[in-house]
Amino acid sequence: MTFAGLPYNTLVVAVGVAAVGFAAGVVGSLCVLRKRSLVGDAAAHATLVGVAGAFLATGRRDLATLLVGALAAAVAGLAALLLVRRFTRTRDDAATAIVIGVSFGLGIALVSGLPAWGYADSAGLEQFLLGHTAALTAADAVLLTGVACVATIVVSLLFKEATLVAFDAAFAAATGWPVLVIDAVIVGLVAVMVVAGLPAVGAVLVTALVVIPPVAARAWTDRMGTMLLLAGMMGLVAAVVGVVVSAAWPGLATGPLVVLAAAAIFGISFVAAPERGWIARRLRSVTRNA
Amino acid sequence: MLFGNATFFGGDPAIHGWAMATAAVVAASCALVGTLLVVRRMSLLGDAIGHAVLPGIAIAVLSGGRPGGLLVFVGAVAAALLTVWLIQGLQAAGGLAEDAGAGVVFTTLFAIGVVIVSAAPAGTHIDPACILAGDLTFIPFDTVAVVGFAVPRAFVAGTLAFIVLVAAAVVTWKLQVFTAFDSAAARAAGVPVATVTAGLLAATAVATVASFDVVGAVLVVALLVVPAAAAELLAHRLHVMALVAIILGVVGACVGYLAAWHFNTNAAGMIAVVLGLEYIAAAILAPDDGVFARAIGRVRLAWRVACEDRLAGVWREEEAARGRPTGATPTLLERCAAEWLRIDGSFVRDGVTWRLSPRGRREAETVVRSHRLWEAWLGRHADLPLDHLHPPAEWVEHHLGAAMRRRIEVETGWRQSDPHGREIPPESSSQS
Amino acid sequence: MSHAGVDRGQEGSRAGGPPLVEFHDVTVAYGRRPVIWNVDLEIDAACLFGIIGPNGAGKSTLLKAALGLVPMVGGSVRFFGRPLREVRSRVGYVPQRETVDWDFPVNVMDVVLMGTYGRLGWFRRPGIRERQLARDSLDRVGLADLAGRQIGRLSGGQQQRVFLARALAQQADVYLLDEPMAGVDMRSQEQIFRVLAELKAEGRLVVVVHHDLRTAAEWFDRVALVDMRLVAAGPTAVVLTPENLQRTYAGHIDVLEELGRAVATRGRTP
């Protein structure tokens, strides 16, 4: 069974990854607007430990098990970030870099050690590094779609609260909103989307999925709601392009292709968007000077 | 995609020695550069550069450069400067926040690099596994002849890079420190801040490329930032911090390598893990604001407060009516403090009542004097009702030193009594 | 609570009820280092109240502590005789303009509507009533025709008025404003002051952190002079004396700063 020349499995996987791309764009918009663009990167690099840990603990390699482990590790990485911030005078940027470097190192050490420690069937875990959609099944795709839908619904429910906190956290706190809780939900959603993006984009690059589409979408609109939708659409397109191209080019990991597709969208947006695009700005400054 | 493990070599100590030495020397370079990155809050830029040099290296390798060769260094420095130029360009031309801009730029460049590497013909000196976790396993076998000895090329390149970076650091240290401390003032004083910063970024690229074979593009951030961040907790002066960072980096590289050998896993990953453990140890054990030191400081203050409160409490009882029992029951801590003060000789126990020894009296008078001086100061300099003066003085009394007491005495006009009309005891002759 | 002081006034107190705002021995620290020491202050009548002091005196910190935005290490603040969390909807807040990113993708109307969120509660979206309220608030600050404009395309004065309109949409009884006149053109200043005077006339209390002494005397009914501690508080004419100003602007904070360092390090001053 094929559709538009694509095998059935590729098609189903493309739908699942597209849903993840959409939700990641939506969730990432909140994160970028809250000025926490690279929080997702810390969570992403920590996921590898969870993937290896989940395999070690259960001996299973199905996607759900590994992603649950990845999510636990992502949350642990973010908790480590909070601990560093609370108990040391290390600044936030260095703290983020520490979590990224050390957690990824631990993940690499675990993934490399597994075969040597007698886990012969651990091959495939390293596909979570750069993404590899060819190995996904239709059931995996359904799982990813479900996660993406839930994340999108949570954002639409909390749209008002998240906007308020992202725009003016002090005012939000002064008017009685639990800023920490709302922040935790935003960051938690980012962690979930980073984990959901792992199979397609991989730990090293998945942060692009929550950063690039929002930044590109911002160029086209001045309204929050529109920006979220647009970022979602851009994430979706990037994900689909990445999956389809990698299906046609088997030697290549999916992640870089998704990122390059997103980067192309960003480039077009940055240059050509009306009002905020580079050309529009240049034209404005030229007409002003004339 | 398979990562090399440290046991790949078997048991040849010379091979392991070379691999470890290479890891140590590049870790030293990274720690030196990382010190400046960390204090200038450019840690994430270091991470971005680590990723973004990949296309530069890949293109250089495909055009015939060898890992550790000059062409690769040039390609990487170019890629690093391009990264920073792009991030700053997006910031200036599009109003993009620095972290968001970095998120866009380094992922894009890294993706380009991965695609180039994946598309490279087989047999090229670079592959995706090496990007992610380095290629320490092959380093000892790619040698060049140095005065007749076969020395690994990566070690030679790493050592040269380290020497160049140390020389550059020594020559430009004052400028770097000035810029790191206050770049606006530095610019006003005529320091070419942009050049200094560009130099730091180029140095970051050099350190990154030197480490590329050892730890790969992703883990280089651990070498750059973790030892420097740990050193920052341990040292207060920048050059001491740099030195501590280098030591931590070298120790982390060696211990990490040995751990990888022992646990039979990837060396780059274990080096990052050991560096992380060093950071945790520094955060806990740092002498002045480590978790431990702060806990000890808390306990010591609580103990000092308990002792001083007991002394002052008994002094006040004596002042009010000799031997009259105190109204408030001392807490357990204060009772322990009282016992200690008796052993220490500040208290004399006289049946059921406590009396102050001459020394105890001097100490008690110092505390009461601090308390009443502070009430007098507040009464004069703050708009506080009379009955609100006691609580603040109750904790400030434990923090006033002799010089400050004298100053307050002057500022309150040498008053003999506190706002409640009680006598302020004179400063005791012995130092407290 | 009976204690002496300048501003524990008898006049104007609302039907003998509790004071509108009451700071009781408030000490605020950043980290462990106190920056506001033992502030004791009551405001018991609707008026225009200025908190005046030099830069770095902790005026804004005091306001933030009252709103629970920075933790207090000692003391308490009560509104209408009750803790803030019971009466939040009656307390309006205008933060400093620089604290937010004006490039944020929201328009003027969106920001003013945020004033109604507190009463809406979780999940409910603003409806017709809230929009009408927001429009009325914008009208009061003279920005009705800019409702659809992205907030980054406003002048500084207009942005400050948007923040004021957002506070108006809170429909509070006590308003706390943090430097509303900083970096604002004269026309906006006058407009803001006119609205504040209206609020006072409606029987609301308006507390303004302010740094400009010249305008303070003319705008505020009562002031508090603050420089790491409360120097004096009361009717403007009584408080703004050369002696009090001298104590505020060339005061003795170096003692407090040195002591703050000692407290922060759990040690002693020299």
Short mmCIF file of N, CA, C and O in Angstrom, two decimals, chain B residues 18-19 21-27 29 66-69 73 135-144 146 150-162 206-207 209-215:
data_model
loop_
_atom_site.label_atom_id
_atom_site.label_comp_id
_atom_site.label_asym_id
_atom_site.label_seq_id
_atom_site.Cartn_x
_atom_site.Cartn_y
_atom_site.Cartn_z
N TRP B 18 49.52 7.42 25.89
CA TRP B 18 49.39 8.46 24.87
C TRP B 18 47.97 8.98 24.79
O TRP B 18 47.74 10.19 24.70
N ALA B 19 47.00 8.07 24.83
CA ALA B 19 45.60 8.51 24.73
C ALA B 19 45.26 9.43 25.91
O ALA B 19 44.63 10.48 25.75
N ALA B 21 47.37 11.15 27.81
CA ALA B 21 48.11 12.41 27.73
C ALA B 21 47.43 13.37 26.76
O ALA B 21 47.33 14.57 27.02
N THR B 22 46.94 12.83 25.66
CA THR B 22 46.25 13.68 24.69
C THR B 22 45.00 14.28 25.31
O THR B 22 44.74 15.49 25.20
N ALA B 23 44.21 13.42 25.98
CA ALA B 23 43.00 13.92 26.64
C ALA B 23 43.35 15.00 27.64
O ALA B 23 42.69 16.04 27.72
N ALA B 24 44.44 14.79 28.41
CA ALA B 24 44.81 15.75 29.45
C ALA B 24 45.20 17.09 28.84
O ALA B 24 44.79 18.15 29.32
N VAL B 25 45.98 17.05 27.77
CA VAL B 25 46.48 18.32 27.23
C VAL B 25 45.35 19.12 26.59
O VAL B 25 45.28 20.35 26.71
N VAL B 26 44.39 18.44 25.93
CA VAL B 26 43.29 19.23 25.36
C VAL B 26 42.35 19.71 26.46
O VAL B 26 41.77 20.80 26.36
N ALA B 27 42.21 18.91 27.52
CA ALA B 27 41.39 19.36 28.64
C ALA B 27 41.97 20.62 29.26
O ALA B 27 41.23 21.54 29.63
N SER B 29 43.76 22.93 27.69
CA SER B 29 43.45 24.05 26.79
C SER B 29 42.02 24.53 27.00
O SER B 29 41.76 25.73 27.11
N ARG B 66 43.95 16.96 7.37
CA ARG B 66 43.98 15.83 8.29
C ARG B 66 43.50 16.30 9.66
O ARG B 66 43.74 17.43 10.04
N PRO B 67 42.84 15.42 10.41
CA PRO B 67 42.47 15.79 11.78
C PRO B 67 43.73 16.25 12.52
O PRO B 67 44.77 15.60 12.44
N GLY B 68 43.65 17.35 13.20
CA GLY B 68 44.81 17.88 13.91
C GLY B 68 45.71 18.71 13.01
O GLY B 68 46.72 19.24 13.45
N GLY B 69 45.37 18.81 11.72
CA GLY B 69 46.20 19.59 10.81
C GLY B 69 45.78 21.04 10.77
O GLY B 69 44.73 21.43 11.28
N PHE B 73 42.20 23.43 11.62
CA PHE B 73 42.12 24.53 12.57
C PHE B 73 41.54 25.77 11.92
O PHE B 73 40.68 26.45 12.47
N ASP B 135 37.12 10.28 19.18
CA ASP B 135 37.71 9.12 18.53
C ASP B 135 39.03 8.79 19.20
O ASP B 135 40.02 8.52 18.54
N LEU B 136 39.00 8.84 20.53
CA LEU B 136 40.22 8.66 21.30
C LEU B 136 40.90 7.33 20.98
O LEU B 136 42.12 7.21 21.04
N THR B 137 40.10 6.35 20.59
CA THR B 137 40.64 5.02 20.35
C THR B 137 41.67 4.98 19.23
O THR B 137 42.56 4.15 19.23
N PHE B 138 41.53 5.89 18.26
CA PHE B 138 42.43 5.81 17.12
C PHE B 138 43.59 6.79 17.23
O PHE B 138 44.52 6.73 16.45
N ILE B 139 43.50 7.65 18.21
CA ILE B 139 44.51 8.69 18.33
C ILE B 139 45.94 8.15 18.43
O ILE B 139 46.84 8.62 17.71
N PRO B 140 46.19 7.14 19.26
CA PRO B 140 47.58 6.70 19.43
C PRO B 140 48.18 6.11 18.17
O PRO B 140 49.41 5.97 18.08
N PHE B 141 47.36 5.76 17.19
CA PHE B 141 47.90 5.07 16.01
C PHE B 141 48.20 6.00 14.86
O PHE B 141 48.84 5.61 13.90
N ASP B 142 47.70 7.23 14.96
CA ASP B 142 47.98 8.20 13.91
C ASP B 142 49.13 9.07 14.40
O ASP B 142 48.93 10.08 15.07
N THR B 143 50.35 8.66 14.10
CA THR B 143 51.50 9.30 14.71
C THR B 143 52.31 10.12 13.72
O THR B 143 52.22 9.94 12.51
N VAL B 144 53.08 11.05 14.25
CA VAL B 144 54.10 11.74 13.47
C VAL B 144 55.42 11.57 14.21
O VAL B 144 55.42 11.30 15.41
N VAL B 146 58.51 12.90 16.02
CA VAL B 146 59.04 14.09 16.68
C VAL B 146 60.40 13.70 17.26
O VAL B 146 60.45 12.81 18.11
N ALA B 150 57.83 8.27 17.65
CA ALA B 150 56.49 8.31 17.05
C ALA B 150 55.52 8.85 18.10
O ALA B 150 55.26 8.20 19.10
N VAL B 151 55.03 10.05 17.86
CA VAL B 151 54.13 10.70 18.80
C VAL B 151 52.78 10.88 18.11
O VAL B 151 52.74 11.27 16.94
N PRO B 152 51.69 10.60 18.81
CA PRO B 152 50.38 10.76 18.16
C PRO B 152 50.20 12.20 17.66
O PRO B 152 50.52 13.15 18.37
N ARG B 153 49.67 12.27 16.44
CA ARG B 153 49.47 13.58 15.81
C ARG B 153 48.58 14.47 16.69
O ARG B 153 48.86 15.66 16.87
N ALA B 154 47.51 13.89 17.24
CA ALA B 154 46.57 14.69 18.04
C ALA B 154 47.25 15.24 19.28
O ALA B 154 46.95 16.34 19.73
N PHE B 155 48.20 14.46 19.84
CA PHE B 155 48.91 14.95 21.01
C PHE B 155 49.80 16.14 20.65
O PHE B 155 49.85 17.14 21.35
N VAL B 156 50.48 16.01 19.50
CA VAL B 156 51.33 17.11 19.05
C VAL B 156 50.47 18.35 18.81
O VAL B 156 50.78 19.45 19.29
N ALA B 157 49.35 18.16 18.08
CA ALA B 157 48.48 19.30 17.79
C ALA B 157 47.92 19.90 19.08
O ALA B 157 47.89 21.13 19.26
N GLY B 158 47.51 19.03 20.01
CA GLY B 158 46.96 19.50 21.27
C GLY B 158 47.98 20.27 22.07
O GLY B 158 47.68 21.32 22.65
N THR B 159 49.22 19.76 22.10
CA THR B 159 50.27 20.44 22.86
C THR B 159 50.58 21.79 22.25
O THR B 159 50.70 22.79 22.96
N LEU B 160 50.68 21.81 20.91
CA LEU B 160 50.94 23.09 20.25
C LEU B 160 49.82 24.07 20.55
O LEU B 160 50.05 25.24 20.87
N ALA B 161 48.57 23.60 20.46
CA ALA B 161 47.42 24.46 20.74
C ALA B 161 47.52 25.00 22.16
O ALA B 161 47.31 26.19 22.41
N PHE B 162 47.88 24.11 23.10
CA PHE B 162 47.96 24.54 24.50
C PHE B 162 49.03 25.61 24.67
O PHE B 162 48.81 26.63 25.32
N VAL B 206 40.01 27.14 18.63
CA VAL B 206 41.26 26.36 18.61
C VAL B 206 41.18 25.23 19.63
O VAL B 206 41.47 24.06 19.33
N ALA B 207 40.74 25.57 20.85
CA ALA B 207 40.63 24.55 21.90
C ALA B 207 39.62 23.48 21.49
O ALA B 207 39.82 22.29 21.74
N VAL B 209 38.75 22.52 18.39
CA VAL B 209 39.26 21.63 17.34
C VAL B 209 40.28 20.66 17.91
O VAL B 209 40.29 19.47 17.57
N ALA B 210 41.14 21.19 18.81
CA ALA B 210 42.15 20.32 19.40
C ALA B 210 41.47 19.18 20.15
O ALA B 210 41.97 18.05 20.19
N SER B 211 40.28 19.47 20.74
CA SER B 211 39.57 18.45 21.52
C SER B 211 38.68 17.58 20.66
O SER B 211 38.14 16.59 21.15
N PHE B 212 38.46 18.00 19.43
CA PHE B 212 37.45 17.34 18.60
C PHE B 212 37.69 15.84 18.50
O PHE B 212 36.78 15.03 18.66
N ASP B 213 38.93 15.46 18.25
CA ASP B 213 39.24 14.04 18.12
C ASP B 213 39.05 13.29 19.43
O ASP B 213 38.77 12.11 19.45
N VAL B 214 39.25 14.01 20.53
CA VAL B 214 39.22 13.36 21.82
C VAL B 214 37.80 13.17 22.33
O VAL B 214 37.43 12.10 22.79
N VAL B 215 37.00 14.24 22.28
CA VAL B 215 35.66 14.15 22.89
C VAL B 215 34.53 14.42 21.91
O VAL B 215 33.36 14.30 22.29
#
